[in-house]
GROMACS .gro file of C-alpha atoms in nm:
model
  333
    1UNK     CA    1  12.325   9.454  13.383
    2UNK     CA    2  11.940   9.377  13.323
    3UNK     CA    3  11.859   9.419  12.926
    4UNK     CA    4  11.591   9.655  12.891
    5UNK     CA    5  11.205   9.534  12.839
    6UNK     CA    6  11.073   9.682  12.606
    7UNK     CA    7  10.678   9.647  12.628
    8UNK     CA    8  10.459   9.453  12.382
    9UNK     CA    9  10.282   9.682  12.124
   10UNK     CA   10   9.948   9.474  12.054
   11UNK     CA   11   9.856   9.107  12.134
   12UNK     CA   12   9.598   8.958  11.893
   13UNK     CA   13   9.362   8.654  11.936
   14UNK     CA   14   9.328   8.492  11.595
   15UNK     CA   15   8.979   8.303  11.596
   16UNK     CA   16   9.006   7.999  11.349
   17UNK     CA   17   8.692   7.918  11.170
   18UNK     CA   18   8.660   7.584  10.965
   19UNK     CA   19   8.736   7.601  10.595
   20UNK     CA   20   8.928   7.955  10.664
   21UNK     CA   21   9.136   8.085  10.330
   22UNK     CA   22   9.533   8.028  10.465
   23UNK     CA   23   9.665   8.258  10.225
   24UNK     CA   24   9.516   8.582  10.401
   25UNK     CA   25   9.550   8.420  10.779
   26UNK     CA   26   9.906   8.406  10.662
   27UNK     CA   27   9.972   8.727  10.505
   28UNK     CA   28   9.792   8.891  10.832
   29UNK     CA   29  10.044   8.688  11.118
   30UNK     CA   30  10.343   8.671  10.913
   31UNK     CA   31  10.429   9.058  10.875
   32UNK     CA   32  10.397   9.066  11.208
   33UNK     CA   33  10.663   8.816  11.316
   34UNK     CA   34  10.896   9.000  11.074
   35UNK     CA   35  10.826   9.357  11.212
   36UNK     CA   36  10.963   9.177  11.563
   37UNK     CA   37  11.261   9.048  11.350
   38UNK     CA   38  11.341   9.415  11.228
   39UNK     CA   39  11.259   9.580  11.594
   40UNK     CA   40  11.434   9.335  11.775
   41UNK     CA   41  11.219   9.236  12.038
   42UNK     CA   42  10.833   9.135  12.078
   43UNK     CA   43  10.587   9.414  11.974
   44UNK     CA   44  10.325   9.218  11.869
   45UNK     CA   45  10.233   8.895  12.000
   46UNK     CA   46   9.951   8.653  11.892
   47UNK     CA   47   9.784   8.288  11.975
   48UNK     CA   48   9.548   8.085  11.812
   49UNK     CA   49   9.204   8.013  11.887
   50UNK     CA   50   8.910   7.797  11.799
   51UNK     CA   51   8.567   7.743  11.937
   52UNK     CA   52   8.697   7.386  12.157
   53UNK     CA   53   9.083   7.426  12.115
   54UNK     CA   54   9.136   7.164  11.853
   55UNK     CA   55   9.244   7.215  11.540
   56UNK     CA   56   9.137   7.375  11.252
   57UNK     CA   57   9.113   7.237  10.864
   58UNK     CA   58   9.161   7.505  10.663
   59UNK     CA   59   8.994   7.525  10.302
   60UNK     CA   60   9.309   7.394  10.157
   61UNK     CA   61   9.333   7.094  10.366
   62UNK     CA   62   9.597   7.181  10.588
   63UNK     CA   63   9.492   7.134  10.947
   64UNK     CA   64   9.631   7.437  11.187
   65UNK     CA   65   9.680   7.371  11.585
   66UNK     CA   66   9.590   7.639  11.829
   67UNK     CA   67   9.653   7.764  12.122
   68UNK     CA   68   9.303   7.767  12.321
   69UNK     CA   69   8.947   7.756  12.329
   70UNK     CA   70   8.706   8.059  12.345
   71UNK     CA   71   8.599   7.943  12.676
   72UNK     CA   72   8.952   7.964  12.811
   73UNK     CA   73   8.938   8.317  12.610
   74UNK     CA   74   8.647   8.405  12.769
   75UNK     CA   75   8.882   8.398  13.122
   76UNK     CA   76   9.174   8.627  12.977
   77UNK     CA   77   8.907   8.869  12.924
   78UNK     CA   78   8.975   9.022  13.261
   79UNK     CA   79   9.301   8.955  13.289
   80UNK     CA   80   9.628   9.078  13.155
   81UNK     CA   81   9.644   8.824  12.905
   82UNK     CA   82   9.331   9.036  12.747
   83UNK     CA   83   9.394   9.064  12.349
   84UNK     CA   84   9.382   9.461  12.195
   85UNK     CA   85   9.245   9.303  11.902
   86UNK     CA   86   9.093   8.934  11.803
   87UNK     CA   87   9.059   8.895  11.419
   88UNK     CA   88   8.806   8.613  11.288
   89UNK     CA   89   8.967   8.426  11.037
   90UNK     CA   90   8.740   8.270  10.773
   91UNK     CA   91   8.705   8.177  10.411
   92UNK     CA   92   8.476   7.990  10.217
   93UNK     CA   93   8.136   7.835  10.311
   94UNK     CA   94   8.102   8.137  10.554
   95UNK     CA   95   7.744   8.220  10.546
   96UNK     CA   96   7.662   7.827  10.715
   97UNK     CA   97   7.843   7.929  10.989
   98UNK     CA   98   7.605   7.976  11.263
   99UNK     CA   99   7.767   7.974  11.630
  100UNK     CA  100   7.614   8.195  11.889
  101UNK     CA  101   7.887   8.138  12.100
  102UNK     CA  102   8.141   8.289  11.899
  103UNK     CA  103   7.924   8.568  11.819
  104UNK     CA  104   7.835   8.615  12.176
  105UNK     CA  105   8.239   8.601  12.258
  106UNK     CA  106   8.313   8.883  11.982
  107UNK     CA  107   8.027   9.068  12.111
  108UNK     CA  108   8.226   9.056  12.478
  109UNK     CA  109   8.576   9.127  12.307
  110UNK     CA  110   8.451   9.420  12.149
  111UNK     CA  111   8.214   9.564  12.442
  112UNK     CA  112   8.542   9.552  12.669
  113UNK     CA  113   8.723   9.779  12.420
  114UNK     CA  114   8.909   9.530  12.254
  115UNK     CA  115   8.947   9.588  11.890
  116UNK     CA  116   8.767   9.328  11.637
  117UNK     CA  117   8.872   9.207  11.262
  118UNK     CA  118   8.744   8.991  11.019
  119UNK     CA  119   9.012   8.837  10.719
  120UNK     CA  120   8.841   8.726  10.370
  121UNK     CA  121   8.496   8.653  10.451
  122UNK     CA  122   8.530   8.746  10.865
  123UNK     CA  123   8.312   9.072  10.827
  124UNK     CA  124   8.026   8.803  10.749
  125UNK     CA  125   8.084   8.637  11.095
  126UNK     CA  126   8.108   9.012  11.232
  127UNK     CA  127   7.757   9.114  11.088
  128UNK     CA  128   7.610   8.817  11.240
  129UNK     CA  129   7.777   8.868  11.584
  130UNK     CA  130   7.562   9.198  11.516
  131UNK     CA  131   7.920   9.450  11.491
  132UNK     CA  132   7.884   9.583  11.168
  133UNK     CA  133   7.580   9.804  11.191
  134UNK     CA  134   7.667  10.136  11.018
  135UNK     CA  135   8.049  10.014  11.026
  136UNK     CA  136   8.215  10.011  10.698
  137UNK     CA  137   8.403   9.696  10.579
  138UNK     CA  138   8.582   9.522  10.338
  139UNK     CA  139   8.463   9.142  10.262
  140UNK     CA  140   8.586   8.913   9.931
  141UNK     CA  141   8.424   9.042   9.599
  142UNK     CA  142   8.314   8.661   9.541
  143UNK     CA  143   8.107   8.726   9.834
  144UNK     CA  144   7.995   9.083   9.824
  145UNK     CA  145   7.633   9.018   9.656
  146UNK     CA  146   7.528   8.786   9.937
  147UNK     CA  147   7.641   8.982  10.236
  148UNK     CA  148   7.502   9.290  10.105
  149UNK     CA  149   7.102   9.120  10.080
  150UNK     CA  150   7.214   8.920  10.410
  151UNK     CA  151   7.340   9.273  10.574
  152UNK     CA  152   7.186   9.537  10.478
  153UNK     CA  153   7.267   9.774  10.780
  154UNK     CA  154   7.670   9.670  10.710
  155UNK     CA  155   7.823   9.963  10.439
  156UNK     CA  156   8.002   9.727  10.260
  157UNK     CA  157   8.253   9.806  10.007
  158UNK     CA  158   8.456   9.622   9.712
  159UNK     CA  159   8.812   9.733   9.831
  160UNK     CA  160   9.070   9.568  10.009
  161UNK     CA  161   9.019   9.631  10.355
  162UNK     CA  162   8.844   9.853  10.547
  163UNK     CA  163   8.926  10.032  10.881
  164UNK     CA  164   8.632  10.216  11.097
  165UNK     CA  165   8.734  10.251  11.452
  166UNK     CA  166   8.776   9.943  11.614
  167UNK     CA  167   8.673   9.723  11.346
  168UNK     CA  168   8.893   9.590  11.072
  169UNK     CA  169   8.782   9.383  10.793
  170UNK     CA  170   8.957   9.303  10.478
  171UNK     CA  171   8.922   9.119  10.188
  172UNK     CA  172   9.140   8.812  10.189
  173UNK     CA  173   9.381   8.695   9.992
  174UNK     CA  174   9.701   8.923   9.985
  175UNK     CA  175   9.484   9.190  10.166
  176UNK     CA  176   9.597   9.088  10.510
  177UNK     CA  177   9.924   9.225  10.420
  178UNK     CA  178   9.839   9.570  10.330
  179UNK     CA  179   9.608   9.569  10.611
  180UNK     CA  180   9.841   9.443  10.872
  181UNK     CA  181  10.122   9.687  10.702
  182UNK     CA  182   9.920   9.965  10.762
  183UNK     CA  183   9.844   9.853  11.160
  184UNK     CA  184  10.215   9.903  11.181
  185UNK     CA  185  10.290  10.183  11.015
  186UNK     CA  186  10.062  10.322  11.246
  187UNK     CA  187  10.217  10.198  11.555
  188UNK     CA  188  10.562  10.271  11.430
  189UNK     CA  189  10.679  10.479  11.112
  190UNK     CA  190  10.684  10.400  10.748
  191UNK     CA  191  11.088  10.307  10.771
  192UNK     CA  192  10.973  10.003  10.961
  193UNK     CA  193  10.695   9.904  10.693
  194UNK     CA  194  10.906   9.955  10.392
  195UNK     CA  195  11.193   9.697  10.568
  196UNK     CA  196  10.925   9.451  10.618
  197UNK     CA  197  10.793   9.501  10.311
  198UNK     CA  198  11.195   9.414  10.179
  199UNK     CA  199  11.158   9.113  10.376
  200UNK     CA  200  10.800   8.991  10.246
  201UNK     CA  201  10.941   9.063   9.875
  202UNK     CA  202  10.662   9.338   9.798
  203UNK     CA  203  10.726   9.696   9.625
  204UNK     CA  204  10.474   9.858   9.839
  205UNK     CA  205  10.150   9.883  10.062
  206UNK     CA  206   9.832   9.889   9.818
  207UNK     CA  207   9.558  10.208   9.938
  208UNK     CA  208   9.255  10.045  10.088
  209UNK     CA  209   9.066  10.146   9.792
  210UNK     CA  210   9.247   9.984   9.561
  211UNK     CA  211   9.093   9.725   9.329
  212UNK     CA  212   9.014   9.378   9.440
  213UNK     CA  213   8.950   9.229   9.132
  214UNK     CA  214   9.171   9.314   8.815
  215UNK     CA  215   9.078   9.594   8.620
  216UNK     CA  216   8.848   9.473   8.350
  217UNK     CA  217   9.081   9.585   8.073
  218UNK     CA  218   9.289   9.313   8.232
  219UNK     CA  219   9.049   9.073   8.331
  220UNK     CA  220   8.838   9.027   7.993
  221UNK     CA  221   9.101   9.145   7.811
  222UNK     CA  222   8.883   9.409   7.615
  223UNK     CA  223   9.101   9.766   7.526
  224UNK     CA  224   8.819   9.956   7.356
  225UNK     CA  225   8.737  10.166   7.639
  226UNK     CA  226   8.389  10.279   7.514
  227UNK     CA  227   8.257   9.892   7.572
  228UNK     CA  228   8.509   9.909   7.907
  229UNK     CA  229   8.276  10.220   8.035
  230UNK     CA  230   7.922   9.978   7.935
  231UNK     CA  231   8.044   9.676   8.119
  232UNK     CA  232   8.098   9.895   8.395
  233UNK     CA  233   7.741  10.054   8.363
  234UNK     CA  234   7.621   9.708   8.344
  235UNK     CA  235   7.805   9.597   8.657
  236UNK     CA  236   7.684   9.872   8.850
  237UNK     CA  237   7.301   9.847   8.757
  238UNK     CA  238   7.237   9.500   8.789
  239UNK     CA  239   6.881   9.555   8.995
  240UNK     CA  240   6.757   9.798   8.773
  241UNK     CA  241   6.899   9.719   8.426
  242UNK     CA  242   6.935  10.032   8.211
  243UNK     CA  243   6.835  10.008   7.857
  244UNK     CA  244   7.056  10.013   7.561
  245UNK     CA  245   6.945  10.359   7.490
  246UNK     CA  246   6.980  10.447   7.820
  247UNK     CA  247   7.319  10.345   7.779
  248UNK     CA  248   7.425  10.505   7.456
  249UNK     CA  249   7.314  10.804   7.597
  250UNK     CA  250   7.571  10.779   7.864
  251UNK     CA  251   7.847  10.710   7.590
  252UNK     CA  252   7.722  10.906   7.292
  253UNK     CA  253   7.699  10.593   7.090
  254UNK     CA  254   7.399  10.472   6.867
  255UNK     CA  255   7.248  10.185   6.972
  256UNK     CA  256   7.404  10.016   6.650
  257UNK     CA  257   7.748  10.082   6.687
  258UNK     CA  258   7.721   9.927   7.075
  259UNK     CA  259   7.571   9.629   6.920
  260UNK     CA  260   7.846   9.650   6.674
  261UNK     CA  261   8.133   9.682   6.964
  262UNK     CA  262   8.012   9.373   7.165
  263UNK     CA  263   7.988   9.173   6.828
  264UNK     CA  264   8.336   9.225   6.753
  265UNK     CA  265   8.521   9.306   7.129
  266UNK     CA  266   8.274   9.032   7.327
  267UNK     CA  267   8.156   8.810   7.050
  268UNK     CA  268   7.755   8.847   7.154
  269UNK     CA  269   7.515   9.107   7.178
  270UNK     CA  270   7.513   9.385   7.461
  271UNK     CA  271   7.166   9.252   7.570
  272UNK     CA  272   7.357   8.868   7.598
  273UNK     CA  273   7.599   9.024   7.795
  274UNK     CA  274   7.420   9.195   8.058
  275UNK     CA  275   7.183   8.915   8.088
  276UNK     CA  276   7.491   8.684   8.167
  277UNK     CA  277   7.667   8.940   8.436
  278UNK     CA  278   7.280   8.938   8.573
  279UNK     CA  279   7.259   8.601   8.613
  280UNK     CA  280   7.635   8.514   8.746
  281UNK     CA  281   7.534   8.800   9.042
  282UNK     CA  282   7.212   8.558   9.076
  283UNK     CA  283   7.434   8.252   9.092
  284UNK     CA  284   7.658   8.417   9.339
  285UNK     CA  285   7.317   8.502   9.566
  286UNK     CA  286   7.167   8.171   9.525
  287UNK     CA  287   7.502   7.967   9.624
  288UNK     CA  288   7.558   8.233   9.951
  289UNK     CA  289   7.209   8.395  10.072
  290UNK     CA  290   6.907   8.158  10.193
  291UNK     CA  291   6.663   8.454   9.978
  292UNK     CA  292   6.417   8.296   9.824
  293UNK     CA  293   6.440   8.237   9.475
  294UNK     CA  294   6.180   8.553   9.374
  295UNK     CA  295   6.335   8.806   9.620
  296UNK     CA  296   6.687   8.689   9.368
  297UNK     CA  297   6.527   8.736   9.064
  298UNK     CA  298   6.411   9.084   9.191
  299UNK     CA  299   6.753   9.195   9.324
  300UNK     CA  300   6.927   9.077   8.983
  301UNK     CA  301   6.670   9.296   8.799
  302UNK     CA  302   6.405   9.062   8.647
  303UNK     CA  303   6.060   9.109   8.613
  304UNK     CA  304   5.894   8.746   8.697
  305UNK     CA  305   6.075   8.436   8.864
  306UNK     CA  306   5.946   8.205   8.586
  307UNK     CA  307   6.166   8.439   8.334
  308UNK     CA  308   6.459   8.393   8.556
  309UNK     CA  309   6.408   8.054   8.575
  310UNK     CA  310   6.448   8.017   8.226
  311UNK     CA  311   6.722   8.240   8.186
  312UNK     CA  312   6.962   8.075   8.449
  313UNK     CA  313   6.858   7.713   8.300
  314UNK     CA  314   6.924   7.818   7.949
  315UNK     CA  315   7.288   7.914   8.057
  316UNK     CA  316   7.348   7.713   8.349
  317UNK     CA  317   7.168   7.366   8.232
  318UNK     CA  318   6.985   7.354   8.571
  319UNK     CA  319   6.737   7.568   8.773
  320UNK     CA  320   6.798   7.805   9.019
  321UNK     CA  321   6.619   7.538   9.255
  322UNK     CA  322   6.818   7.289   9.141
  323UNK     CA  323   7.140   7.501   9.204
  324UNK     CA  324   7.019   7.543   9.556
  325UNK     CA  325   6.972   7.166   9.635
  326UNK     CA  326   7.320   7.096   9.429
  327UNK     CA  327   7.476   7.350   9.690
  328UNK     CA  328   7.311   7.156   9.998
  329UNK     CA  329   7.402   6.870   9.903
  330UNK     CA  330   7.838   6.985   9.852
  331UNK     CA  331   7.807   7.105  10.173
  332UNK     CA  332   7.615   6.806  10.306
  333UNK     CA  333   7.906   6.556  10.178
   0.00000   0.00000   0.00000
């Protein structure tokens, strides 16, 4: 007696790009295999792709084989060997990556119905492909400031992944699970997630709106949560700096007892303090985003480039410039 077929759920092209983060191409393929493992037969199914078919260095160093090229993809497009969903796989040095054929080839994937994703920094490579207009998705908080200047039509968000139709984007790292957890609960129920989530060794699936970053009570270690509600006024007007008034206002505090609170929680002035998250956003832009340096200054909220200038040398020992050319030549070597 013939054992019954059962038929495969989704196929998915993973698209390699050099430098891509393992730890989220990992998490994404790996719950996968073990939802097969619980089911008992193939649901999912996946290859491995790169732009010529050879292999791929990730950022850690470890070089990953694959399975074809996207010109050989390009031919399963028609055919039953057609993916439902191709997920770019990237990580850092994204915003270099300039390859019209693998935008073109994303643009075809997704134009035939098939279902597009982006892990860590993909949703970059999706913008540029020209995918993400009015889509909402999920990139790495590292590189948030420079995709937003660098895609402004994209409604990027800081959480961990992102799901608008046909397009799924998440923020790397241990993301892809929750992502990928979720793609399966959807095809199948939540008894099926929670075993693989047995097998995987984690408690649960994390909301897509969950944190990316630690909560700042855990990340700068502050527990006065007057100066925890500034920072985050501070984080969240970076272009158009409020004032200190402005901002006692918002938590009934004088001016001198904020100035009192950063002395003592912080260990510098509220003024310091902004100027430094300011400048770190600026850092972030300079390092990802071609902007010129003035159209930086601007977006990190400061009046002239020659003051910004000699703000980011003062705590940086080099220029924003400089930065720039140090950055060029990293990527250079």
């Amino acid at each position: 007696m013939n054992a019954v077929k059962h038929p495969i759920k989704r196929s998915f092209v993973f698209f390699l790009v050099p430098d891509f983060t393992m730890i989220a191409f990992a998490t994404a393929l790996d719950p996968l295999r073990s939802a097969n493992r619980m089911l008992g037969y193939e649901a999912y199914c996946w290859r491995l792709a790169s732009i010529d078919g050879k292999p791929v260095r990730a950022s850690n160093g470890v070089e990953c084989a694959v399975n074809t090229s996207l010109e050989e993809e390009r031919k399963k497009m028609a055919g039953p060997e057609r993916p439902n969903m191709a997920i770019v796989c990237s990580g850092i040095n994204v915003e270099r990556y300039q390859n019209k054929s693998a935008f073109a080839w994303l643009r075809e994937e997704y134009n035939r119905g098939v279902a597009v994703g982006g892990l860590c920094t993909g949703a970059h490579i999706l913008a540029a492909a020209g995918l993400l207009s009015n889509k909402r998705c999920a990139i790495h908080w590292e590189n948030l400031p420079g995709f937003s200047e660098a895609f402004p039509k994209a409604n990027v968000f800081a959480d961990l992944f992102e799901i608008d139709q046909n397009v799924y984007t998440c923020a790397g790292g241990t993301a892809a699970l929750d992502m990928m957890l979720k793609l399966i609960g959807d095809d199948f129920d939540e008894s099926l997630v929670n075993r693989v989530c047995e097998q995987v060794l984690t408690d649960r699936v994390r909301s897509p709106t969950d944190r990316q970053r630690l909560p700042l009570r855990a990340r700068l270690g502050v527990q006065n949560s007057k100066v925890l509600t500034i920072i985050e006024l501070m984080e969240g007007n970076l272009s158009e700096p409020l004032s200190l008034i402005e901002i006692a206002d918002h938590v009934d505090l004088s001016r001198r007892q904020i100035e009192r609170l950063f002395r003592t929680e912080m260990g510098r002035s509220p003024a310091r303090y902004y100027l430094e998250i300011r400048l770190d956003r600026a850092r972030h832009l300079l390092i990802q985003s071609s902007m010129p340096v003035v159209e930086v200054a601007v977006a990190c909220g400061f009046v002239s480039a020659s003051h910004f200038s000699k703000c980011y040398r003062e705590l940086y020992a080099r220029s924003p410039q400089q930065e720039r050319v140090d950055r060029k030549q990293l990527l250079a070597a």
